[in-house]
Coordinates of C-alpha atoms and ligand atoms in Angstrom, one line a residue:
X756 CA -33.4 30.2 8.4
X757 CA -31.7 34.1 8.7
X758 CA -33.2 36.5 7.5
X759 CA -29.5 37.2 6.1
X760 CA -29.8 37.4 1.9
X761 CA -29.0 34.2 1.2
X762 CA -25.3 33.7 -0.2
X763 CA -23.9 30.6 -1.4
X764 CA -20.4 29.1 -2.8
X765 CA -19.0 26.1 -4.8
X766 CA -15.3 25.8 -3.7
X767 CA -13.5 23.3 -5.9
X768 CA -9.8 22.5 -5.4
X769 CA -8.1 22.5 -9.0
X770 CA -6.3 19.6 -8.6
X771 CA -7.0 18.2 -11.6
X772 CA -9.8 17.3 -14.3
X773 CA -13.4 19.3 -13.5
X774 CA -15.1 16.5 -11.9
X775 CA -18.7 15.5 -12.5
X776 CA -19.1 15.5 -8.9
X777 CA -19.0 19.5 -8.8
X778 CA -21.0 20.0 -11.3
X779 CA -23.7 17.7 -9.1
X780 CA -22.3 20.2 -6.4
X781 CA -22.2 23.1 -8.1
X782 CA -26.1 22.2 -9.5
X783 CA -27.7 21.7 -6.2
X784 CA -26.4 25.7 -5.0
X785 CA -27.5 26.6 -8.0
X786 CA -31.2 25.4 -7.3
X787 CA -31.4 26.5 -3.6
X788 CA -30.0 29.6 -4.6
X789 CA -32.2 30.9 -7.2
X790 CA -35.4 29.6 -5.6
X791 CA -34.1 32.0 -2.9
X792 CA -33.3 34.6 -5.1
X793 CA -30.1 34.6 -3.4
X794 CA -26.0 35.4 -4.8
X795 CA -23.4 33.0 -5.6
X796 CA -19.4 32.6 -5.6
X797 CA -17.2 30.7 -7.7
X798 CA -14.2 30.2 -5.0
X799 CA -10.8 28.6 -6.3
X800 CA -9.6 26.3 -2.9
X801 CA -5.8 25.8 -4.0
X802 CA -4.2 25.3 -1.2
X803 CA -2.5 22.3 -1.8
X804 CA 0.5 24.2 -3.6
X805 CA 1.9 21.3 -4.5
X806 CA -1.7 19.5 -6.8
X807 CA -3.0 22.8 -7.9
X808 CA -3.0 23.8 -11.5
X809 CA -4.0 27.4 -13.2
X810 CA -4.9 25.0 -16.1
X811 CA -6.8 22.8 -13.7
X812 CA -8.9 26.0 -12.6
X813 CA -9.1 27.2 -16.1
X814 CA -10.8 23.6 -17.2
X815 CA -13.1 24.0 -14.3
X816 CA -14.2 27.2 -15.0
X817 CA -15.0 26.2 -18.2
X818 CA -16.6 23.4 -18.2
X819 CA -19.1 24.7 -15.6
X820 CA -20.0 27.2 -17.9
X821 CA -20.1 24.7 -20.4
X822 CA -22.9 23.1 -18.1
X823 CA -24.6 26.5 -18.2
X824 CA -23.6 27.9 -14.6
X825 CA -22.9 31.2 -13.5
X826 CA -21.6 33.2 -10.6
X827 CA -21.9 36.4 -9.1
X828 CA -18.4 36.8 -8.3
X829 CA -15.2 34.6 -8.9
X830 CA -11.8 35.1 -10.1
X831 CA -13.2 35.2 -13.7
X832 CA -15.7 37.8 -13.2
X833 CA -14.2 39.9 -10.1
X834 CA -16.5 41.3 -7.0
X835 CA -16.1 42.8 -3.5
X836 CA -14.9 40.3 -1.7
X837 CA -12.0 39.2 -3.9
X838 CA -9.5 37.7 -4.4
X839 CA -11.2 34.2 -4.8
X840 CA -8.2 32.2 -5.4
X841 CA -7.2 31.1 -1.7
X842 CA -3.4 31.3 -2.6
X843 CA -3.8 35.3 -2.9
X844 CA -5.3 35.5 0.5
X845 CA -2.3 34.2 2.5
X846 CA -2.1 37.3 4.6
X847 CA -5.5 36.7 5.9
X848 CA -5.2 33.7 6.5
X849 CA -1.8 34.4 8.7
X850 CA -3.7 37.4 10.4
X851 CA -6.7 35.0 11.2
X852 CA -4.0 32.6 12.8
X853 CA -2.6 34.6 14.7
X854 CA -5.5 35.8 16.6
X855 CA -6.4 32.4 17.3
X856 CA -3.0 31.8 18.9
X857 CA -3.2 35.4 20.9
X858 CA -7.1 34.4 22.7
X859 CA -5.5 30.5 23.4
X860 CA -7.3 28.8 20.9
X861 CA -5.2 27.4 18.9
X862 CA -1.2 26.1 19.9
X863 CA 2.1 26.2 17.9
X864 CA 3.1 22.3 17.2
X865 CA 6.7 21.5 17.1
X866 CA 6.6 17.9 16.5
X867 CA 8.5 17.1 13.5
X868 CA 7.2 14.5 10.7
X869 CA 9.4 11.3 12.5
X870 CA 7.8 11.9 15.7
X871 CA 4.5 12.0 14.4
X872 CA 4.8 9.1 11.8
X873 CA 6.2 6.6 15.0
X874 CA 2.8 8.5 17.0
X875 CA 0.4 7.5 14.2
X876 CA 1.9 3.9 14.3
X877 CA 2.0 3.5 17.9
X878 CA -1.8 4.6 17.5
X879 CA -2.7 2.3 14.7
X880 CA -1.0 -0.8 16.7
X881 CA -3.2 -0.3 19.7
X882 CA -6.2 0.0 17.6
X883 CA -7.0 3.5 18.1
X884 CA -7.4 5.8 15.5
X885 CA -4.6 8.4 14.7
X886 CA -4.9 11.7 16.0
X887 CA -2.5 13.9 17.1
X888 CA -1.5 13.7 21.3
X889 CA -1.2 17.0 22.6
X890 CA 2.4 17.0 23.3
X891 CA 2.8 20.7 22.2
X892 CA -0.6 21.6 24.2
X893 CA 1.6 20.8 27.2
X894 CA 4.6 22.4 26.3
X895 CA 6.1 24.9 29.4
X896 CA 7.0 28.5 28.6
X897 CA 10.6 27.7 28.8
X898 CA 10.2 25.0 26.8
X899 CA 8.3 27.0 24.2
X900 CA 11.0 30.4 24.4
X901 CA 13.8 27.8 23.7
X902 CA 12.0 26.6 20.5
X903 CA 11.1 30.4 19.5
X904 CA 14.9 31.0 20.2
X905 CA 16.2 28.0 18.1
X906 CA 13.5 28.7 14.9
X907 CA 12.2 25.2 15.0
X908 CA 9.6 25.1 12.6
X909 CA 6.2 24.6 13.6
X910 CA 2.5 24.2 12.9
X911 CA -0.7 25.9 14.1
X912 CA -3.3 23.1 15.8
X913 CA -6.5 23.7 16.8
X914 CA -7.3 23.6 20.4
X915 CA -10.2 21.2 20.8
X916 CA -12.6 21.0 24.0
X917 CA -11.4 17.7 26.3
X918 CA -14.5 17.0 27.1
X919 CA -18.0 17.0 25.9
X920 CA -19.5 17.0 22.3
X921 CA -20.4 18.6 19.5
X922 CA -23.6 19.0 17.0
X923 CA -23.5 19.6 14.0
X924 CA -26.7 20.4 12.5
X925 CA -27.2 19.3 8.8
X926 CA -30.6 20.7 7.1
X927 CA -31.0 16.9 5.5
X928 CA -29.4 14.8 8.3
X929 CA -30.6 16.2 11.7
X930 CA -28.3 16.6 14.1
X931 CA -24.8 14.5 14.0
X932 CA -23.2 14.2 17.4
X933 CA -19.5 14.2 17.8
X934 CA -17.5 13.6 21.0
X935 CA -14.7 16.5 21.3
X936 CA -11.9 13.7 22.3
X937 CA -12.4 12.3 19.3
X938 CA -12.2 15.0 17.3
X939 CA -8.5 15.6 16.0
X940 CA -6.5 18.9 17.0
X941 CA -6.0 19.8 13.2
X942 CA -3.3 21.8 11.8
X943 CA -4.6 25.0 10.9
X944 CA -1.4 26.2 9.3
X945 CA 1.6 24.5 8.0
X946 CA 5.2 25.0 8.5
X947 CA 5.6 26.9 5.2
X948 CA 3.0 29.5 6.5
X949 CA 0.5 28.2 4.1
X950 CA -2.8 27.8 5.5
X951 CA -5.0 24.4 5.6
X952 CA -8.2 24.1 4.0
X953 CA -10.0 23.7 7.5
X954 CA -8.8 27.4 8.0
X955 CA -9.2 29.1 4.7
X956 CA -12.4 27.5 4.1
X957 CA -13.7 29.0 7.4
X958 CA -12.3 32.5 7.2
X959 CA -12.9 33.0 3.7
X960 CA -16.7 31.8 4.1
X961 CA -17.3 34.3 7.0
X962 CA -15.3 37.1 5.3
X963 CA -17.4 36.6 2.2
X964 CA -20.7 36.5 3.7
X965 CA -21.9 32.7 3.0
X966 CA -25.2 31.8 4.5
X967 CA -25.5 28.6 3.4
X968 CA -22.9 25.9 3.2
X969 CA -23.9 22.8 0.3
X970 CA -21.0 20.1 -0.1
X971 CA -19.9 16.8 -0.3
X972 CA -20.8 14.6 2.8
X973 CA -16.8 13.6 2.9
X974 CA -16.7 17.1 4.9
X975 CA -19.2 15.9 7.5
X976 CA -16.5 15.0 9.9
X977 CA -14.4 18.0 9.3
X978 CA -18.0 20.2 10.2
X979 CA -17.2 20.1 14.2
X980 CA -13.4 21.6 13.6
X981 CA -15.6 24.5 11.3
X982 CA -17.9 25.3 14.0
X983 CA -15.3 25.5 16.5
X984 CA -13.5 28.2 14.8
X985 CA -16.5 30.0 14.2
X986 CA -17.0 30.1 18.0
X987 CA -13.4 30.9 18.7
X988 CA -13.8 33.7 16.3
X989 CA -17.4 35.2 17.4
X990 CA -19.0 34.3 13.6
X991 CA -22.3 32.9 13.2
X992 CA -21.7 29.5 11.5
X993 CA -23.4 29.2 8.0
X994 CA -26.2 26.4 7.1
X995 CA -24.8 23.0 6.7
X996 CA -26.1 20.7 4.1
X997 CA -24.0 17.9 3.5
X998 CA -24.9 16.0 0.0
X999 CA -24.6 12.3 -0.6
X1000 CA -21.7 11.5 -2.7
X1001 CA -22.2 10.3 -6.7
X1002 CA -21.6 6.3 -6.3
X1003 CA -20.9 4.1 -9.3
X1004 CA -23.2 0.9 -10.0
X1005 CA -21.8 -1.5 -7.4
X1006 CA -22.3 1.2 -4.8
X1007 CA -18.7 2.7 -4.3
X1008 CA -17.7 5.9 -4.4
X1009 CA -17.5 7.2 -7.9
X1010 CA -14.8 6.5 -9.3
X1011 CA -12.9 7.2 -12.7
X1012 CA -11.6 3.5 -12.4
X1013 CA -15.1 2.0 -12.9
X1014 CA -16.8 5.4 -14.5
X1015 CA -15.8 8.2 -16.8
X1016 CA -15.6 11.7 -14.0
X1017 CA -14.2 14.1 -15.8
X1018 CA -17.0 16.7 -17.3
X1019 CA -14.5 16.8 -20.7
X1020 CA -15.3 13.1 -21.3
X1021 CA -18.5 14.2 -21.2
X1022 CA -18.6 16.8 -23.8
X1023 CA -16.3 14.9 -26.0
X1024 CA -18.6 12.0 -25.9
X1025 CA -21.0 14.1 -27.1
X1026 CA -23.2 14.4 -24.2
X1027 CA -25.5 17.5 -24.2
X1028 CA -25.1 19.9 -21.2
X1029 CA -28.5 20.3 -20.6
X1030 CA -28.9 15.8 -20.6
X1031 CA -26.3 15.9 -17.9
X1032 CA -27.8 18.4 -16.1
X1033 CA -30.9 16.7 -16.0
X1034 CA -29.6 13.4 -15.2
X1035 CA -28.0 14.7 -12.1
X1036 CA -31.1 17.2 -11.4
X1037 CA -33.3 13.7 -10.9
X1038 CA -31.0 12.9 -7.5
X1039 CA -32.8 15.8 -5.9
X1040 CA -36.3 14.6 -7.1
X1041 CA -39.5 14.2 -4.9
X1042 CA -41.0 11.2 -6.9
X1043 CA -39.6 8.8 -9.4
X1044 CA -42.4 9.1 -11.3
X1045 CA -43.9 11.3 -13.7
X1046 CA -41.7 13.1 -16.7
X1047 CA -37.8 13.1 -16.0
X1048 CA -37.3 15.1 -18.9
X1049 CA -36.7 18.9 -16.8
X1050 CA -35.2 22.2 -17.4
X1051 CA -32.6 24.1 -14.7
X1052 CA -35.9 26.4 -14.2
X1053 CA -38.1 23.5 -13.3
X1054 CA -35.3 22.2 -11.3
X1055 CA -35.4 25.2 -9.5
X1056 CA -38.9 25.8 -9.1
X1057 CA -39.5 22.5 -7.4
X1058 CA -35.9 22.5 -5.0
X1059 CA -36.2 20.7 -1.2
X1060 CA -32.8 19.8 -0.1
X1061 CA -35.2 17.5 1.6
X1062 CA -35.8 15.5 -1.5
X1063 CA -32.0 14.5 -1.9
X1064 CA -32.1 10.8 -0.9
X1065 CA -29.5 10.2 1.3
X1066 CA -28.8 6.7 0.5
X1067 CA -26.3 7.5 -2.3
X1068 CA -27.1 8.8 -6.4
X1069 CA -25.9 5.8 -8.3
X1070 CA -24.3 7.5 -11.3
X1071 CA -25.8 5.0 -14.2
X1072 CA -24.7 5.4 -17.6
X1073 CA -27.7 3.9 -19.3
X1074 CA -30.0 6.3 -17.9
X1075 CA -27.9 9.4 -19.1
X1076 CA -27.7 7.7 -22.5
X1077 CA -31.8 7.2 -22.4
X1078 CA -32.2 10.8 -21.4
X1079 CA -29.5 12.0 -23.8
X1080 CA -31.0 10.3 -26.6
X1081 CA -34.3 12.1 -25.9
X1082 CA -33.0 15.4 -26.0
X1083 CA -31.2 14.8 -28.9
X1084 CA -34.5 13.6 -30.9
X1085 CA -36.9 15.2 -28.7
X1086 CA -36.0 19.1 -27.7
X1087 CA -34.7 20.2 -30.8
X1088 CA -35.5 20.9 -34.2
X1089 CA -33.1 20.2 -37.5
X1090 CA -31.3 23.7 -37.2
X1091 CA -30.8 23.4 -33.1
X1092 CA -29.8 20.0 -33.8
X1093 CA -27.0 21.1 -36.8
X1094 CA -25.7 23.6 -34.4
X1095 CA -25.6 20.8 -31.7
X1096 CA -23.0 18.9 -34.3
X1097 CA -21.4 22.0 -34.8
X1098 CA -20.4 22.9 -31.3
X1099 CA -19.5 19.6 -30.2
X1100 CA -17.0 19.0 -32.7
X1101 CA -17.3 20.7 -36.2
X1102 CA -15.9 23.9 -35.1
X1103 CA -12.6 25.3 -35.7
X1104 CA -11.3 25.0 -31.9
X1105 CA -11.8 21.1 -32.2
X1106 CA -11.1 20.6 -36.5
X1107 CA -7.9 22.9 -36.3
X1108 CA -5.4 20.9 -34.3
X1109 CA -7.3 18.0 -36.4
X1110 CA -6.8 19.2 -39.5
X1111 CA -3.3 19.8 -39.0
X1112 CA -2.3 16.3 -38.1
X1113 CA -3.9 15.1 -41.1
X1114 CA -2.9 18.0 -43.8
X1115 CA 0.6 15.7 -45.2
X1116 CA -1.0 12.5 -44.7
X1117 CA -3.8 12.4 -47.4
X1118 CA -4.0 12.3 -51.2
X1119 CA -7.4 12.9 -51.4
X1120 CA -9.6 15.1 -48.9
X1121 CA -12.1 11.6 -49.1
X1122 CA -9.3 9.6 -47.3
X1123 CA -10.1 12.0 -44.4
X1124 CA -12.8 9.9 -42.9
X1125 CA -11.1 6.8 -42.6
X1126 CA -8.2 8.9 -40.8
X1127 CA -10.0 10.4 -38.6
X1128 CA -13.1 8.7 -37.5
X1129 CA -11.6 7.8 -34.0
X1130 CA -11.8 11.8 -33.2
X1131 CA -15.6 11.8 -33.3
X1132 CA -16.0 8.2 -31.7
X1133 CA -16.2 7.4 -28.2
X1134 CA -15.3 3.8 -28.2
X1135 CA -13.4 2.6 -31.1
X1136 CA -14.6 -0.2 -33.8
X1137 CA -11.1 -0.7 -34.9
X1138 CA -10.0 -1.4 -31.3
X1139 CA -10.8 -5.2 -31.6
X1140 CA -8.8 -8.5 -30.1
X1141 CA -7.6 -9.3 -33.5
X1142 CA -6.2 -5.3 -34.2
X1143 CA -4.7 -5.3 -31.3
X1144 CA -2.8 -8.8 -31.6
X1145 CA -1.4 -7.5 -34.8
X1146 CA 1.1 -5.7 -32.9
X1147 CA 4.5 -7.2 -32.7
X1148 CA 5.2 -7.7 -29.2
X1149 CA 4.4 -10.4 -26.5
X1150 CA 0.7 -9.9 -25.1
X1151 CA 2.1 -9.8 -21.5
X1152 CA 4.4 -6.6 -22.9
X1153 CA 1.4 -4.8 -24.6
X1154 CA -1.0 -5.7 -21.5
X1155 CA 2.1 -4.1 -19.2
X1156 CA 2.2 -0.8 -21.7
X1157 CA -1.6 -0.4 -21.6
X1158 CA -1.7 -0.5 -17.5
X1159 CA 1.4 0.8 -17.1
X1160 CA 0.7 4.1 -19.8
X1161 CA -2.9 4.6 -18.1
X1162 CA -1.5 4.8 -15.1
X1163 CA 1.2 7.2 -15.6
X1164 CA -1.9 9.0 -17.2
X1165 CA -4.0 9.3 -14.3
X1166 CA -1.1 10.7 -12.4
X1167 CA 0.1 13.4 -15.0
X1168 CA -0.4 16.8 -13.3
X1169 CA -0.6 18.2 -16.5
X1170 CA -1.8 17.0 -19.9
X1171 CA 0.1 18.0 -22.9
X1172 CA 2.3 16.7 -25.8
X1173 CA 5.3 16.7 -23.6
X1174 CA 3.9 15.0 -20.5
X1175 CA 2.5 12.3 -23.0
X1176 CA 5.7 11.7 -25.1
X1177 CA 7.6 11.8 -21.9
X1178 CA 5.3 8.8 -20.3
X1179 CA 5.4 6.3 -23.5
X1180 CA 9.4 7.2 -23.6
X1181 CA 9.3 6.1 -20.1
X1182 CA 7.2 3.1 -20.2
X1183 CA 9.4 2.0 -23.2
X1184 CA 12.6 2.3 -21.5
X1185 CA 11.5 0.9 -18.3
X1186 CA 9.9 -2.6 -19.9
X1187 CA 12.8 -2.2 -22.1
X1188 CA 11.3 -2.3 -25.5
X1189 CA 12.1 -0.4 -28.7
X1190 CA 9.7 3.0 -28.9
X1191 CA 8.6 2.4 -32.0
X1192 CA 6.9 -1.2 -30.6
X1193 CA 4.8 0.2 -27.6
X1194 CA 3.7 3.2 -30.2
X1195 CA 2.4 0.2 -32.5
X1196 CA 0.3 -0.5 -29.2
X1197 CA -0.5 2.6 -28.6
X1198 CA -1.6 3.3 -31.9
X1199 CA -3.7 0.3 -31.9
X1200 CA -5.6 1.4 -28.3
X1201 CA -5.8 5.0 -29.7
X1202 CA -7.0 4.9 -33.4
X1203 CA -7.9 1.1 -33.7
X1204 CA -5.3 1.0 -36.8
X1205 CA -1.5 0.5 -36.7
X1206 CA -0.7 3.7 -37.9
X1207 CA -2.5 7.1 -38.5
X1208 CA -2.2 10.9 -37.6
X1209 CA 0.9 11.5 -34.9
X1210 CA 0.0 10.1 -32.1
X1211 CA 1.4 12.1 -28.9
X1212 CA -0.8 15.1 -30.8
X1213 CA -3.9 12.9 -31.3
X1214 CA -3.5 11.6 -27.7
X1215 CA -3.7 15.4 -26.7
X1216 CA -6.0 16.2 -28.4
X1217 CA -8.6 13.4 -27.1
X1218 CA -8.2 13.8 -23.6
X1219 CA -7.5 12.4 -21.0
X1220 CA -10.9 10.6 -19.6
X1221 CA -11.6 9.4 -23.6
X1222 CA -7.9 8.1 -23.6
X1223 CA -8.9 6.1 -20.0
X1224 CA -11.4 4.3 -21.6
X1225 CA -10.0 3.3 -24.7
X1226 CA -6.9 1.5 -22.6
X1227 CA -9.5 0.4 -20.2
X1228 CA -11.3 -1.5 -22.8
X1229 CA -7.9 -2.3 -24.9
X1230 CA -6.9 -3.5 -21.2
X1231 CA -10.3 -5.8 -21.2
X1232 CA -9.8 -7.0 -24.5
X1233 CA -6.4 -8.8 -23.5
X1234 CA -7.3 -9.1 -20.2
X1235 CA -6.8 -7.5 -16.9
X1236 CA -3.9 -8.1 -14.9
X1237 CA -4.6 -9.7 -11.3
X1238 CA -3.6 -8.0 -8.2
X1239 CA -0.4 -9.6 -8.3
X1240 CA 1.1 -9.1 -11.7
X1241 CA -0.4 -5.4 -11.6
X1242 CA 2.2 -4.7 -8.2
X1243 CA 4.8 -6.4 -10.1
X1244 CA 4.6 -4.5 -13.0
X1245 CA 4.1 -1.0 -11.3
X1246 CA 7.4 -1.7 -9.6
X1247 CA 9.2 -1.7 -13.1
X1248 CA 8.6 2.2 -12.6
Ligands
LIG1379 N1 -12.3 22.6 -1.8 C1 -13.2 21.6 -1.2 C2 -13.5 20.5 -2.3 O1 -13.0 20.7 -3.4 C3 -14.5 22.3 -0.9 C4 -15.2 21.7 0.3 C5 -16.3 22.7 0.7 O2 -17.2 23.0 0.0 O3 -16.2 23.2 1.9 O4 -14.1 19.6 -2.0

């Protein structure tokens, strides 16, 4: 290890809900860092122009605080080595870029997107994988003066050795060998100007003085194009540690199709910060036995990357449940516990909105209960088979609204009133149905009773991951569509 203080980074891309997947991330720099009474930075990665969100980055933010974390410096809380949102660094990023092209280490690409969908095909037909064929590498001066002359728009590759290979050493994986012809010439920069995440991520980590590198293993093949440009540019690389990926129970990658992600669902559900934390603490654990009740102190305390077991954290709900339960009866006393209740739900920031759906739709401030029980549940009672068949439709309709609406859900880039009304308007229009039917449905899935508090609010204010699984389960109740119907029905979009 450097002698170099130790400096770590999480580096999520706010493309949509926080993931529980960073906050695994997030809580294994955590650990290594403190043990090594090293700094940390919070960096925004939003690149992607197109899929990044300031509200995305704003939920991220706060629902790692939520989980407890903290940073040294971020876009929240400033430092020296700002700005930490990638899309205020562009400038660097196009310096950086052009260095690489001045020493001949990187090429301008002209190929436009036809040539290199027919390359990719041609590729894919002969059974080799698609990567990109050096046309450009071998372009002649003239060649390249007449492009320059004629503004043709162009990319940055990467210039990658022809021959020989690369290692890439990971702290819990040994050494990984890659062969460079394998390894794709990757576009560094875009036509737009606009940097790729191989580039920023690599700049940004030198210029901010990372030491130590802890992600996702779906970066391991991305590691040899990293340590090339750290060569190219005369940096010494940081530390790799590439961490197994959370799987859900049948061993896939998790997923929010078979598992709730989002770290909102969480809290809504009423999970406590510290259970969670703990759950995903025991992936980094020496033994399975002993007490797997621990603090982020003992978490700390006891740390070895080492320990991670490679072969993929199964994400398993009934253990977070058990350990969940525990804390709540186990680590608290009456008062910590009342102020438990009170933060997750029976504050003002979550009874406000509430109580304003609900104001003009009581007599009594004792009907309130019955109205509103479906804001404090997690899965509904009311949402049975027989509730839902009271809905005046055909099942086949309401099983199209359900997938269709949860869909459209997943996709939303943002999640508000608007986006909501605009998706059951849409999925009413397209299956060619009277509103007021699929809201019958919807009301059903949402509240478990035909009618209640107005629903595009209430769907709001739920969220988006407690929303999933009440149309997942609706969706079980009446039965899943097979892969057939399901392609058929999406194409009514
Ligand atoms: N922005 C990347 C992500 O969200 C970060 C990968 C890295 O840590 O290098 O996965």
């Amino acid at each position: 290890m450097s002698d170099r203080m130790i400096k770590t980074r999480i580096a999520p891309s706010p493309t949509g809900d926080p993931h529980v997947g960073t906050a695994y991330i997030a809580l294994m720099n955590h650990c290594f860092t403190k043990k090594h009474g090293g700094k940390s930075i919070l960096r925004i990665e939003d690149t992607d122009q197109v899929r990044s969100t300031r509200a995305s980055e704003d939920m991220i933010i706060k629902s790692l605080r939520w989980l407890g974390f903290e940073w040294d410096e971020g876009p929240d809380v400033g430092g020296p080595n700002g700005p930490y949102r990638q899309s205020e660094r562009s400038e660097i990023y196009t310096e950086h870029a052009q260095k690489l092209l001045d020493d001949g280490n990187a090429f301008k690409c002209y190929c436009d997107a036809e040539r290199l969908t027919n390359m990719r095909k041609a590729q894919m037909k002969s059974g080799m994988p698609p990567r990109y064929d050096g046309t450009c590498l071998r372009l002649n001066p003239e060649d390249h003066a007449k492009h320059e002359a004629e503004n043709t728009p162009f990319v940055v590759r990467l210039k990658i050795p022809v021959e020989g290979k690369c290692i890439v050493h990971d702290t819990i994986r040994g050494d990984i060998e890659f062969e460079w012809p394998e390894v794709d010439m990757q576009v560094l920069m875009k036509s737009d100007g606009l940097p790729t995440y191989h580039l920023a991520n690599v700049v940004d980590d030198h210029l901010m003085g990372i030491t130590h590198v802890m992600r996702g293993e779906e970066w391991i093949s991305s590691a040899p194009k990293h340590l090339l440009l750290y060569q190219y540019f005369g940096w010494e690389a940081p530390v790799l540690t590439h961490l197994p990926l959370l799987r859900n129970l049948d061993k896939s990658k998790l997923s929010k199709r078979k598992n709730p992600t989002s770290i909102l669902y969480f809290e809504r559900a009423g999970y406590l910060p510290e259970a969670l934390i703990n759950f995903l603490g025991l992936f980094a654990r020496a033994s399975s036995e002993g007490e797997e009740m621990m603090t982020i102190d003992d978490m700390v305390k006891d740390f070895d990357a080492n320990n991670i077991s490679l072969g993929g954290p199964v994400f398993d709900m009934d253990k977070l449940d058990w350990l969940n339960g525990r804390y709540l009866r186990e680590n608290m006393d009456s008062e910590e516990f009342l102020d438990k209740v009170k933060t997750w739900a029976l504050n003002d920031e979550y009874l406000k909105p509430i109580a304003q759906m609900a104001q003009t739709r009581i007599t009594k401030l004792s009907d309130l209960g019955d109205l509103l029980s479906f804001f404090f549940m997690n899965r509904i009672e009311g949402q049975t088979q027989e509730n839902l068949r009271q809905v005046k439709l055909e099942e086949l309709t309401q099983r199209q609204i359900y997938h269709l609406v949860l869909m459209q859900f997943d996709a939303a880039a943002v999640w508000d009133k608007e986006t909501i009304e605009g998706i059951l308007r849409n999925t009413a229009e397209k299956l060619d149905i009277k509103l007021k039917f699929l809201i019958q449905a919807m009301y059903v899935a949402t509240t478990g009773s035909m009618q209640s508090v107005p629903l595009f609010d209430a769907i709001t204010h739920l969220g988006r991951d407690i929303m999933r699984q009440r149309l997942r389960h609706a969706i079980e109740l009446l039965g899943a569509p097979t892969k057939k119907e399901a392609k058929a029905w999406e194409e009514l979009l």
